[in-house]
DNA sequence: TATTTATTGAAAATGATTTTCATTATTAAA
DNA sequence: TTTAATAATGAAAATCATTTTCAATAAATA
């Protein structure tokens, strides 16, 4: 089941090197867990799984690692309205590809969709260019969310 | 300064009628405040202002009203990463028009942008149609966010 | 090896949001 | 209008996700 992705280290390890951040056991475990799931996991979700693998890992470190990864653009942090932040790997080689969300305002169901990415790519690319130029912003990622009511709730 | 928008009542009052929700003093005050601001206000922000106008209004009611308005699609709830939810009127007749956000991952600065709405309209409209059909979702709103690093932080 | 720096986890603190519950205002029924 | 049912409200308490502190440990560097 669990196996390493790349030759001598996962793709994200280079990013750590560049930042002068150490590749530690807790951080590896968190990244592994994120790679293994297709869900929108909360910090506690990650902590519980991490704890199974290595009971010494603390919740604080999970939070810190998740924050770090968010700032590095490796994970995306979401608030779907259920009171806790949820995290998702931006590029999961084995799992979910680039996608966006349909969010039910009543039951808070989250639906991932991956369709129509060609249209999106065009629109986002163009907009991103214009924005980063105009506002002198270094744009690293984006999110598109549609809100409404799901089949059950409408 | 403060004056009523429409003849016999604000546009949102009809929405309340339809839902069988009562138009009460606290709710009017919250809506007024939302109309008057161009900021991304937190529940506490609203509470403080509400309290100035009418000191009997409680924080709990502000939360409840904001939640209600979010479900009705009258306000949009955001998490910009600073630990508290922020709210914005979706359609502010006097204030902000439809817009989206540029979010700095480091200093959490939020930049509203209103440009390129024509391109957006085309893309969003098309996508929304396809999605609501395919997933049988009643889409009422959307949000587009770009993440990255602002002038100061990059 | 000695020294500096980064990382960690437990415990405590924080603070936003929710829940409870008794009271009050509004609507519907009689 | 009186009465009964329902919705809305606010204070206080409870919850609970997230952050802060701080002393201990591990890793990098001189
Ligand atoms: Mn997703
Ligand atoms: Mn805005
Ligand atoms: Zn739903
Ligand atoms: Zn910034």
CSV table of C-alpha atoms (C1' of nucleotides) and ligand atoms in Angstrom, one decimal:
chain,number,residue,atom,x,y,z
A,1,UNK,CA,0.0,0.0,0.0
A,2,UNK,CA,2.2,2.8,1.3
A,3,UNK,CA,5.3,3.3,-0.9
A,4,UNK,CA,7.6,6.2,-1.8
A,5,UNK,CA,6.7,8.1,-4.9
A,6,UNK,CA,10.0,9.3,-6.4
A,7,UNK,CA,13.6,8.0,-6.5
A,8,UNK,CA,15.3,9.5,-3.6
A,9,UNK,CA,12.5,11.6,-2.2
A,10,UNK,CA,9.1,12.9,-2.9
A,11,UNK,CA,8.7,16.0,-5.1
A,12,UNK,CA,7.9,18.2,-2.2
A,13,UNK,CA,11.2,17.6,-0.5
A,14,UNK,CA,13.0,19.8,-2.9
A,15,UNK,CA,10.7,22.6,-2.0
A,16,UNK,CA,11.6,22.1,1.6
A,17,UNK,CA,15.3,22.2,0.8
A,18,UNK,CA,14.9,25.5,-1.0
A,19,UNK,CA,13.2,27.0,2.0
A,20,UNK,CA,15.8,25.7,4.4
A,21,UNK,CA,13.1,23.7,6.1
A,22,UNK,CA,14.0,20.4,7.6
A,23,UNK,CA,12.5,17.2,6.4
A,24,UNK,CA,11.4,15.6,9.7
A,25,UNK,CA,9.5,12.5,10.6
A,26,UNK,CA,6.3,14.4,11.6
A,27,UNK,CA,6.4,16.4,8.4
A,28,UNK,CA,6.8,13.3,6.3
A,29,UNK,CA,3.9,11.6,8.0
A,30,UNK,CA,1.6,14.5,7.4
A,31,UNK,CA,2.6,14.6,3.7
A,32,UNK,CA,2.1,10.9,3.4
A,33,UNK,CA,-1.4,11.2,4.9
A,34,UNK,CA,-2.3,14.0,2.6
A,35,UNK,CA,-1.2,11.9,-0.4
A,36,UNK,CA,-3.2,8.9,0.7
A,37,UNK,CA,-6.5,10.7,1.1
A,38,UNK,CA,-9.0,11.9,-1.4
A,39,UNK,CA,-11.0,13.7,1.3
A,40,UNK,CA,-11.1,17.3,2.5
A,41,UNK,CA,-9.4,16.6,5.8
A,42,UNK,CA,-9.4,18.7,9.0
A,43,UNK,CA,-6.3,19.2,11.1
A,44,UNK,CA,-7.8,16.7,13.6
A,45,UNK,CA,-8.4,14.2,10.9
A,46,UNK,CA,-4.7,14.4,10.0
A,47,UNK,CA,-3.7,14.2,13.6
A,48,UNK,CA,-5.7,11.1,14.3
A,49,UNK,CA,-4.1,9.3,11.3
A,50,UNK,CA,-0.7,10.6,12.1
A,51,UNK,CA,-1.1,9.4,15.7
A,52,UNK,CA,-1.8,5.8,14.4
A,53,UNK,CA,1.4,5.8,12.5
A,54,UNK,CA,3.5,7.6,15.1
A,55,UNK,CA,1.9,8.3,18.5
A,56,UNK,CA,4.5,10.9,19.4
A,57,UNK,CA,3.3,13.3,16.8
A,58,UNK,CA,1.4,16.2,18.4
A,59,UNK,CA,-1.6,18.1,17.2
A,60,UNK,CA,0.3,21.4,17.4
A,61,UNK,CA,2.9,20.1,14.9
A,62,UNK,CA,0.1,19.0,12.6
A,63,UNK,CA,-1.3,22.5,12.7
A,64,UNK,CA,2.1,24.0,12.1
A,65,UNK,CA,2.9,21.7,9.3
A,66,UNK,CA,-0.4,22.3,7.6
A,67,UNK,CA,0.1,26.1,7.9
A,68,UNK,CA,3.6,25.8,6.5
A,69,UNK,CA,2.4,23.7,3.5
A,70,UNK,CA,-0.4,26.2,2.9
A,71,UNK,CA,2.0,29.1,2.7
A,72,UNK,CA,4.2,27.1,0.4
A,73,UNK,CA,1.3,26.5,-1.9
A,74,UNK,CA,1.5,22.7,-1.4
A,75,UNK,CA,-1.9,22.4,0.2
A,76,UNK,CA,-4.9,24.5,-0.1
A,77,UNK,CA,-6.9,25.5,3.0
A,78,UNK,CA,-10.7,25.7,2.8
A,79,UNK,CA,-13.6,26.8,5.0
A,80,UNK,CA,-16.7,25.0,3.9
A,81,UNK,CA,-18.7,26.4,6.7
A,82,UNK,CA,-18.7,23.6,9.2
A,83,UNK,CA,-16.4,25.3,11.7
A,84,UNK,CA,-13.1,23.7,11.0
A,85,UNK,CA,-10.6,24.4,8.3
A,86,UNK,CA,-10.1,21.7,5.7
A,87,UNK,CA,-7.0,20.9,3.8
A,88,UNK,CA,-6.3,19.4,0.4
A,89,UNK,CA,-3.1,18.7,-1.5
A,90,UNK,CA,-2.9,21.0,-4.5
A,91,UNK,CA,-1.3,18.5,-6.7
A,92,UNK,CA,-1.7,14.9,-5.7
A,93,UNK,CA,0.2,12.7,-8.2
A,94,UNK,CA,-1.8,9.6,-7.2
A,95,UNK,CA,-5.1,11.1,-6.3
A,96,UNK,CA,-7.3,14.1,-7.0
A,97,UNK,CA,-6.4,16.3,-9.9
A,98,UNK,CA,-7.1,20.0,-10.1
A,99,UNK,CA,-10.7,20.6,-9.3
A,100,UNK,CA,-13.2,23.0,-7.8
A,101,UNK,CA,-16.2,22.8,-5.5
A,102,UNK,CA,-19.9,22.9,-5.4
A,103,UNK,CA,-21.0,23.7,-1.9
A,104,UNK,CA,-24.5,23.2,-0.5
A,105,UNK,CA,-25.5,26.1,1.7
A,106,UNK,CA,-27.8,24.0,3.8
A,107,UNK,CA,-26.3,20.6,4.4
A,108,UNK,CA,-22.7,21.7,3.7
A,109,UNK,CA,-22.2,18.9,1.3
A,110,UNK,CA,-19.1,19.4,-0.8
A,111,UNK,CA,-19.0,18.2,-4.4
A,112,UNK,CA,-15.7,18.1,-6.3
A,113,UNK,CA,-15.9,18.7,-10.0
A,114,UNK,CA,-13.2,18.3,-12.6
A,115,UNK,CA,-15.2,19.1,-15.7
A,116,UNK,CA,-14.7,22.0,-18.1
A,117,UNK,CA,-11.1,22.5,-17.1
A,118,UNK,CA,-10.2,23.6,-20.6
A,119,UNK,CA,-12.5,26.6,-20.5
A,120,UNK,CA,-11.3,27.3,-17.0
A,121,UNK,CA,-7.7,27.2,-17.9
A,122,UNK,CA,-8.3,29.8,-20.6
A,123,UNK,CA,-10.2,32.1,-18.4
A,124,UNK,CA,-8.1,31.7,-15.3
A,125,UNK,CA,-4.9,32.0,-17.2
A,126,UNK,CA,-5.9,35.2,-18.8
A,127,UNK,CA,-7.4,36.7,-15.7
A,128,UNK,CA,-4.4,35.7,-13.6
A,129,UNK,CA,-2.0,37.4,-15.9
A,130,UNK,CA,-4.0,40.6,-16.0
A,131,UNK,CA,-4.4,40.7,-12.2
A,132,UNK,CA,-0.8,39.9,-11.3
A,133,UNK,CA,0.3,42.7,-13.6
A,134,UNK,CA,-2.2,45.3,-12.5
A,135,UNK,CA,-1.9,44.6,-8.7
A,136,UNK,CA,1.7,43.5,-8.7
A,137,UNK,CA,0.7,40.3,-7.0
A,138,UNK,CA,2.6,37.0,-7.3
A,139,UNK,CA,-0.4,34.6,-7.9
A,140,UNK,CA,0.4,31.0,-7.0
A,141,UNK,CA,-3.1,29.5,-6.9
A,142,UNK,CA,-6.8,30.0,-7.2
A,143,UNK,CA,-10.1,28.6,-6.1
A,144,UNK,CA,-13.5,28.7,-7.7
A,145,UNK,CA,-16.5,27.8,-5.6
A,146,UNK,CA,-20.2,27.6,-6.6
A,147,UNK,CA,-22.8,27.9,-3.8
A,148,UNK,CA,-26.3,26.8,-3.8
A,149,UNK,CA,-28.5,23.9,-2.8
A,150,UNK,CA,-27.9,20.2,-3.6
A,151,UNK,CA,-30.4,17.7,-4.9
A,152,UNK,CA,-31.7,16.9,-1.5
A,153,UNK,CA,-31.8,20.5,-0.2
A,154,UNK,CA,-33.3,22.4,-3.0
B,1,UNK,CA,-26.9,59.8,5.7
B,2,UNK,CA,-28.9,56.8,6.6
B,3,UNK,CA,-32.1,56.6,4.5
B,4,UNK,CA,-34.4,53.9,3.3
B,5,UNK,CA,-33.6,52.5,-0.2
B,6,UNK,CA,-37.0,51.6,-1.6
B,7,UNK,CA,-40.5,52.8,-1.4
B,8,UNK,CA,-42.1,50.8,1.3
B,9,UNK,CA,-39.2,48.6,2.3
B,10,UNK,CA,-35.8,47.4,1.3
B,11,UNK,CA,-35.5,44.8,-1.5
B,12,UNK,CA,-34.5,42.1,1.0
B,13,UNK,CA,-37.7,42.4,3.0
B,14,UNK,CA,-39.6,40.6,0.3
B,15,UNK,CA,-37.2,37.7,0.6
B,16,UNK,CA,-38.0,37.6,4.3
B,17,UNK,CA,-41.7,37.6,3.6
B,18,UNK,CA,-41.3,34.6,1.3
B,19,UNK,CA,-39.4,32.7,3.9
B,20,UNK,CA,-41.9,33.5,6.6
B,21,UNK,CA,-39.1,35.2,8.5
B,22,UNK,CA,-40.0,38.2,10.5
B,23,UNK,CA,-38.6,41.7,9.8
B,24,UNK,CA,-37.4,42.7,13.3
B,25,UNK,CA,-35.4,45.6,14.6
B,26,UNK,CA,-32.2,43.7,15.1
B,27,UNK,CA,-32.4,42.2,11.6
B,28,UNK,CA,-33.0,45.6,10.1
B,29,UNK,CA,-30.0,47.1,11.9
B,30,UNK,CA,-27.7,44.3,10.7
B,31,UNK,CA,-28.9,44.8,7.1
B,32,UNK,CA,-28.4,48.5,7.4
B,33,UNK,CA,-24.9,48.1,8.7
B,34,UNK,CA,-24.1,45.7,5.9
B,35,UNK,CA,-25.4,48.2,3.4
B,36,UNK,CA,-23.3,51.0,4.9
B,37,UNK,CA,-19.9,49.3,4.8
B,38,UNK,CA,-17.5,48.5,2.1
B,39,UNK,CA,-15.4,46.3,4.3
B,40,UNK,CA,-15.3,42.6,4.9
B,41,UNK,CA,-16.8,42.7,8.3
B,42,UNK,CA,-16.6,40.1,11.1
B,43,UNK,CA,-19.6,39.2,13.3
B,44,UNK,CA,-18.0,41.3,16.1
B,45,UNK,CA,-17.6,44.2,13.8
B,46,UNK,CA,-21.3,44.1,13.0
B,47,UNK,CA,-22.1,43.6,16.7
B,48,UNK,CA,-20.1,46.7,17.8
B,49,UNK,CA,-21.8,48.9,15.2
B,50,UNK,CA,-25.2,47.4,15.9
B,51,UNK,CA,-24.6,48.1,19.6
B,52,UNK,CA,-24.0,51.7,18.9
B,53,UNK,CA,-27.3,52.0,17.2
B,54,UNK,CA,-29.3,49.9,19.6
B,55,UNK,CA,-27.5,48.6,22.7
B,56,UNK,CA,-30.0,45.9,23.3
B,57,UNK,CA,-29.0,43.9,20.3
B,58,UNK,CA,-26.9,40.9,21.3
B,59,UNK,CA,-24.0,39.2,19.7
B,60,UNK,CA,-25.9,35.9,19.4
B,61,UNK,CA,-28.6,37.6,17.3
B,62,UNK,CA,-26.0,39.1,15.1
B,63,UNK,CA,-24.5,35.6,14.5
B,64,UNK,CA,-27.9,34.2,13.9
B,65,UNK,CA,-28.9,36.9,11.4
B,66,UNK,CA,-25.6,36.6,9.5
B,67,UNK,CA,-26.1,32.9,9.2
B,68,UNK,CA,-29.6,33.3,8.0
B,69,UNK,CA,-28.6,35.9,5.4
B,70,UNK,CA,-25.8,33.6,4.2
B,71,UNK,CA,-28.3,30.7,3.7
B,72,UNK,CA,-30.6,33.0,1.9
B,73,UNK,CA,-27.8,34.1,-0.4
B,74,UNK,CA,-28.0,37.7,0.7
B,75,UNK,CA,-24.6,37.8,2.2
B,76,UNK,CA,-21.5,35.8,1.4
B,77,UNK,CA,-19.4,34.3,4.2
B,78,UNK,CA,-15.6,34.2,3.7
B,79,UNK,CA,-12.6,32.8,5.5
B,80,UNK,CA,-9.6,34.8,4.7
B,81,UNK,CA,-7.4,33.0,7.1
B,82,UNK,CA,-7.3,35.4,10.0
B,83,UNK,CA,-9.4,33.2,12.3
B,84,UNK,CA,-12.8,34.9,12.0
B,85,UNK,CA,-15.5,34.6,9.4
B,86,UNK,CA,-16.1,37.7,7.4
B,87,UNK,CA,-19.3,38.8,5.7
B,88,UNK,CA,-20.2,40.8,2.7
B,89,UNK,CA,-23.5,41.8,1.1
B,90,UNK,CA,-23.8,40.0,-2.2
B,91,UNK,CA,-25.5,42.9,-3.9
B,92,UNK,CA,-25.0,46.2,-2.3
B,93,UNK,CA,-27.1,48.7,-4.4
B,94,UNK,CA,-25.1,51.7,-3.0
B,95,UNK,CA,-21.7,50.1,-2.4
B,96,UNK,CA,-19.5,47.4,-3.7
B,97,UNK,CA,-20.5,45.7,-6.9
B,98,UNK,CA,-19.8,42.1,-7.8
B,99,UNK,CA,-16.2,41.4,-7.3
B,100,UNK,CA,-13.6,38.8,-6.3
B,101,UNK,CA,-10.5,38.5,-4.2
B,102,UNK,CA,-6.8,38.5,-4.2
B,103,UNK,CA,-5.5,37.0,-1.0
B,104,UNK,CA,-2.0,37.3,0.3
B,105,UNK,CA,-0.9,34.0,1.9
B,106,UNK,CA,1.5,35.8,4.2
B,107,UNK,CA,0.0,39.0,5.5
B,108,UNK,CA,-3.6,38.0,4.7
B,109,UNK,CA,-4.2,41.3,2.9
B,110,UNK,CA,-7.4,41.1,0.9
B,111,UNK,CA,-7.7,43.0,-2.4
B,112,UNK,CA,-11.0,43.3,-4.1
B,113,UNK,CA,-11.0,43.4,-7.8
B,114,UNK,CA,-13.8,44.2,-10.2
B,115,UNK,CA,-12.0,44.1,-13.5
B,116,UNK,CA,-12.5,41.7,-16.3
B,117,UNK,CA,-16.1,40.9,-15.3
B,118,UNK,CA,-17.2,40.5,-18.9
B,119,UNK,CA,-14.9,37.6,-19.4
B,120,UNK,CA,-15.9,36.2,-16.1
B,121,UNK,CA,-19.6,36.5,-16.8
B,122,UNK,CA,-19.2,34.4,-19.9
B,123,UNK,CA,-17.1,31.7,-18.2
B,124,UNK,CA,-19.1,31.6,-15.0
B,125,UNK,CA,-22.4,31.6,-16.8
B,126,UNK,CA,-21.4,28.7,-19.1
B,127,UNK,CA,-19.9,26.7,-16.3
B,128,UNK,CA,-22.7,27.3,-13.9
B,129,UNK,CA,-25.2,26.1,-16.5
B,130,UNK,CA,-23.3,22.9,-17.2
B,131,UNK,CA,-22.7,22.2,-13.5
B,132,UNK,CA,-26.2,22.7,-12.3
B,133,UNK,CA,-27.5,20.4,-15.0
B,134,UNK,CA,-24.9,17.7,-14.5
B,135,UNK,CA,-25.0,17.7,-10.7
B,136,UNK,CA,-28.6,18.7,-10.3
B,137,UNK,CA,-27.6,21.6,-8.1
B,138,UNK,CA,-29.4,24.9,-7.7
B,139,UNK,CA,-26.5,27.3,-7.9
B,140,UNK,CA,-27.2,30.7,-6.4
B,141,UNK,CA,-23.7,32.2,-6.2
B,142,UNK,CA,-20.0,31.8,-6.8
B,143,UNK,CA,-16.7,33.0,-5.6
B,144,UNK,CA,-13.3,33.2,-7.3
B,145,UNK,CA,-10.2,33.7,-5.2
B,146,UNK,CA,-6.6,34.1,-6.3
B,147,UNK,CA,-3.9,33.3,-3.7
B,148,UNK,CA,-0.3,34.4,-3.7
B,149,UNK,CA,1.9,37.1,-2.3
B,150,UNK,CA,1.3,40.8,-2.4
B,151,UNK,CA,3.7,43.5,-3.4
B,152,UNK,CA,5.2,43.7,0.2
B,153,UNK,CA,5.4,40.0,0.8
B,154,UNK,CA,6.7,38.6,-2.5
C,1,DT,C1',33.2,19.0,20.5
C,2,DA,C1',30.8,23.3,21.5
C,3,DT,C1',27.4,26.5,19.9
C,4,DT,C1',23.6,28.1,17.6
C,5,DT,C1',19.2,27.4,15.5
C,6,DA,C1',15.1,24.8,14.2
C,7,DT,C1',11.6,21.6,15.5
C,8,DT,C1',8.7,19.5,18.7
C,9,DG,C1',4.9,18.3,22.0
C,10,DA,C1',2.4,19.1,26.4
C,11,DA,C1',-0.2,22.2,28.7
C,12,DA,C1',-2.5,26.4,29.1
C,13,DA,C1',-4.6,30.3,27.0
C,14,DT,C1',-7.4,32.3,23.6
C,15,DG,C1',-11.2,33.5,21.2
C,16,DA,C1',-14.7,32.7,17.8
C,17,DT,C1',-19.0,30.4,17.5
C,18,DT,C1',-22.8,27.6,19.4
C,19,DT,C1',-26.0,26.0,22.8
C,20,DT,C1',-29.2,26.6,26.6
C,21,DC,C1',-32.9,28.6,28.5
C,22,DA,C1',-35.9,31.9,30.3
C,23,DT,C1',-38.2,36.1,28.5
C,24,DT,C1',-40.4,38.8,25.1
C,25,DA,C1',-42.6,40.0,20.7
C,26,DT,C1',-45.5,38.3,16.9
C,27,DT,C1',-48.7,35.8,14.7
C,28,DA,C1',-52.8,32.7,14.4
C,29,DA,C1',-56.8,31.0,16.5
C,30,DA,C1',-60.9,31.3,19.1
D,1,DT,C1',-60.0,41.4,21.8
D,2,DT,C1',-58.4,37.6,24.5
D,3,DT,C1',-55.9,33.4,24.2
D,4,DA,C1',-52.8,30.0,22.6
D,5,DA,C1',-49.0,28.8,19.7
D,6,DT,C1',-44.8,30.1,17.6
D,7,DA,C1',-40.7,32.8,16.5
D,8,DA,C1',-37.1,35.7,17.9
D,9,DT,C1',-34.1,37.5,21.4
D,10,DG,C1',-30.2,38.1,24.7
D,11,DA,C1',-27.3,36.7,28.7
D,12,DA,C1',-24.6,33.4,30.3
D,13,DA,C1',-22.4,29.1,29.9
D,14,DA,C1',-20.4,25.6,27.1
D,15,DT,C1',-17.8,24.1,23.1
D,16,DC,C1',-14.1,23.5,20.5
D,17,DA,C1',-10.8,24.8,16.9
D,18,DT,C1',-6.6,27.1,16.9
D,19,DT,C1',-2.7,29.6,19.0
D,20,DT,C1',0.7,30.6,22.4
D,21,DT,C1',4.2,29.4,25.8
D,22,DC,C1',7.9,27.1,27.2
D,23,DA,C1',11.1,23.6,28.3
D,24,DA,C1',13.2,19.6,25.9
D,25,DT,C1',15.2,17.6,21.8
D,26,DA,C1',17.3,17.2,17.3
D,27,DA,C1',19.9,19.0,13.6
D,28,DA,C1',23.1,22.0,11.5
D,29,DT,C1',27.3,24.8,12.0
D,30,DA,C1',31.6,26.5,13.7
E,1,LIG,MN1,-11.9,19.2,-3.1
E,2,LIG,MN1,-14.7,41.7,-1.0
E,3,LIG,ZN1,-27.6,20.1,0.7
E,4,LIG,ZN1,1.2,40.2,1.9
